[in-house]
PDB file of C-alpha atoms in Angstrom:
ATOM      1  CA  UNK A   1      25.428   5.004  32.289  1.00 61.00           C
ATOM      2  CA  UNK A   2      22.316   3.583  30.560  1.00 66.00           C
ATOM      3  CA  UNK A   3      19.174   5.666  30.420  1.00 67.00           C
ATOM      4  CA  UNK A   4      16.197   4.433  32.454  1.00 63.00           C
ATOM      5  CA  UNK A   5      13.433   3.003  30.344  1.00 65.00           C
ATOM      6  CA  UNK A   6      10.278   4.987  30.010  1.00 62.00           C
ATOM      7  CA  UNK A   7       7.109   3.252  31.136  1.00 65.00           C
ATOM      8  CA  UNK A   8       4.962   5.318  28.769  1.00 63.00           C
ATOM      9  CA  UNK A   9       3.765   3.321  25.755  1.00 65.00           C
ATOM     10  CA  UNK A  10       4.892   4.454  22.341  1.00 65.00           C
ATOM     11  CA  UNK A  11       2.206   5.640  19.961  1.00 64.00           C
ATOM     12  CA  UNK A  12       1.456   3.207  17.175  1.00 63.00           C
ATOM     13  CA  UNK A  13       2.894   4.207  13.799  1.00 68.00           C
ATOM     14  CA  UNK A  14       0.398   5.409  11.217  1.00 72.00           C
ATOM     15  CA  UNK A  15       1.026   2.712   8.623  1.00 78.00           C
ATOM     16  CA  UNK A  16      -1.902   3.776   6.453  1.00 78.00           C
ATOM     17  CA  UNK A  17      -0.316   7.169   5.856  1.00 85.00           C
ATOM     18  CA  UNK A  18       2.976   5.490   4.996  1.00 88.00           C
ATOM     19  CA  UNK A  19       1.267   3.265   2.437  1.00 86.00           C
ATOM     20  CA  UNK A  20      -0.552   6.214   0.900  1.00 87.00           C
ATOM     21  CA  UNK A  21       2.679   8.244   0.694  1.00 90.00           C
ATOM     22  CA  UNK A  22       4.458   5.434  -1.149  1.00 90.00           C
ATOM     23  CA  UNK A  23       1.487   4.997  -3.477  1.00 90.00           C
ATOM     24  CA  UNK A  24       1.452   8.719  -4.281  1.00 89.00           C
ATOM     25  CA  UNK A  25       5.184   8.552  -4.926  1.00 92.00           C
ATOM     26  CA  UNK A  26       4.617   5.712  -7.392  1.00 91.00           C
ATOM     27  CA  UNK A  27       1.865   7.730  -9.112  1.00 90.00           C
ATOM     28  CA  UNK A  28       4.575  10.242  -9.977  1.00 92.00           C
ATOM     29  CA  UNK A  29       7.514   7.906 -10.520  1.00 95.00           C
ATOM     30  CA  UNK A  30       5.895   5.328 -12.818  1.00 94.00           C
ATOM     31  CA  UNK A  31       4.826   7.781 -15.545  1.00 94.00           C
ATOM     32  CA  UNK A  32       8.246   9.465 -15.442  1.00 95.00           C
ATOM     33  CA  UNK A  33       9.928   6.109 -15.978  1.00 96.00           C
ATOM     34  CA  UNK A  34       7.476   5.234 -18.761  1.00 95.00           C
ATOM     35  CA  UNK A  35       8.249   8.475 -20.605  1.00 95.00           C
ATOM     36  CA  UNK A  36      11.970   7.938 -20.020  1.00 96.00           C
ATOM     37  CA  UNK A  37      11.735   4.551 -21.732  1.00 95.00           C
ATOM     38  CA  UNK A  38       9.798   5.880 -24.714  1.00 94.00           C
ATOM     39  CA  UNK A  39       6.107   5.552 -23.876  1.00 92.00           C
ATOM     40  CA  UNK A  40       3.918   8.342 -25.215  1.00 94.00           C
ATOM     41  CA  UNK A  41       2.894  11.179 -22.936  1.00 94.00           C
ATOM     42  CA  UNK A  42      -0.752  10.199 -23.361  1.00 96.00           C
ATOM     43  CA  UNK A  43      -0.009   6.634 -22.269  1.00 95.00           C
ATOM     44  CA  UNK A  44       1.989   7.816 -19.262  1.00 95.00           C
ATOM     45  CA  UNK A  45      -0.772  10.280 -18.324  1.00 95.00           C
ATOM     46  CA  UNK A  46      -3.365   7.518 -18.555  1.00 95.00           C
ATOM     47  CA  UNK A  47      -1.223   5.337 -16.328  1.00 94.00           C
ATOM     48  CA  UNK A  48      -0.836   8.170 -13.816  1.00 94.00           C
ATOM     49  CA  UNK A  49      -4.599   8.722 -13.786  1.00 95.00           C
ATOM     50  CA  UNK A  50      -5.260   5.015 -13.257  1.00 95.00           C
ATOM     51  CA  UNK A  51      -2.723   4.753 -10.442  1.00 94.00           C
ATOM     52  CA  UNK A  52      -4.176   7.864  -8.782  1.00 94.00           C
ATOM     53  CA  UNK A  53      -7.679   6.390  -8.955  1.00 95.00           C
ATOM     54  CA  UNK A  54      -6.559   3.102  -7.413  1.00 94.00           C
ATOM     55  CA  UNK A  55      -4.598   4.966  -4.726  1.00 92.00           C
ATOM     56  CA  UNK A  56      -7.623   7.099  -3.838  1.00 93.00           C
ATOM     57  CA  UNK A  57      -9.885   4.045  -3.614  1.00 94.00           C
ATOM     58  CA  UNK A  58      -7.376   2.207  -1.420  1.00 91.00           C
ATOM     59  CA  UNK A  59      -7.017   5.235   0.842  1.00 91.00           C
ATOM     60  CA  UNK A  60     -10.783   5.396   1.358  1.00 93.00           C
ATOM     61  CA  UNK A  61     -10.971   1.674   2.109  1.00 93.00           C
ATOM     62  CA  UNK A  62      -8.000   1.742   4.503  1.00 90.00           C
ATOM     63  CA  UNK A  63      -9.390   4.691   6.458  1.00 89.00           C
ATOM     64  CA  UNK A  64     -12.823   3.073   6.614  1.00 92.00           C
ATOM     65  CA  UNK A  65     -11.245  -0.133   7.890  1.00 89.00           C
ATOM     66  CA  UNK A  66      -9.366   1.808  10.574  1.00 87.00           C
ATOM     67  CA  UNK A  67     -12.566   3.507  11.742  1.00 89.00           C
ATOM     68  CA  UNK A  68     -14.441   0.204  11.930  1.00 90.00           C
ATOM     69  CA  UNK A  69     -11.598  -1.413  13.874  1.00 85.00           C
ATOM     70  CA  UNK A  70     -11.479   1.512  16.295  1.00 85.00           C
ATOM     71  CA  UNK A  71     -15.223   1.297  16.901  1.00 87.00           C
ATOM     72  CA  UNK A  72     -14.999  -2.419  17.645  1.00 84.00           C
ATOM     73  CA  UNK A  73     -12.047  -1.969  19.946  1.00 77.00           C
ATOM     74  CA  UNK A  74      -9.263  -3.306  17.776  1.00 62.00           C
ATOM     75  CA  UNK A  75      -8.448  -6.579  16.076  1.00 59.00           C
ATOM     76  CA  UNK A  76      -8.827  -8.909  19.022  1.00 57.00           C
ATOM     77  CA  UNK A  77     -12.408  -8.547  20.125  1.00 51.00           C
ATOM     78  CA  UNK A  78     -14.611 -11.125  21.760  1.00 54.00           C
ATOM     79  CA  UNK A  79     -18.264 -11.467  21.251  1.00 49.00           C
TER      80      UNK A  79
END
């Protein structure tokens, strides 16, 4: 017997957090791969620092964008 459908709306997924998690994962993975393939530790550390800086800047901008969209009432506003 099929379950009755719920009329309650599902909460929207937090895609910003997903993006940030994948970016943080790449901040760890990329330097490991660089060292594995023979890049110096200093070069891999510099790459990790650069990726972390870009990730932090993107996180700030994504969160700011979310706040602005929430204040305006979403993407589809009139006026």
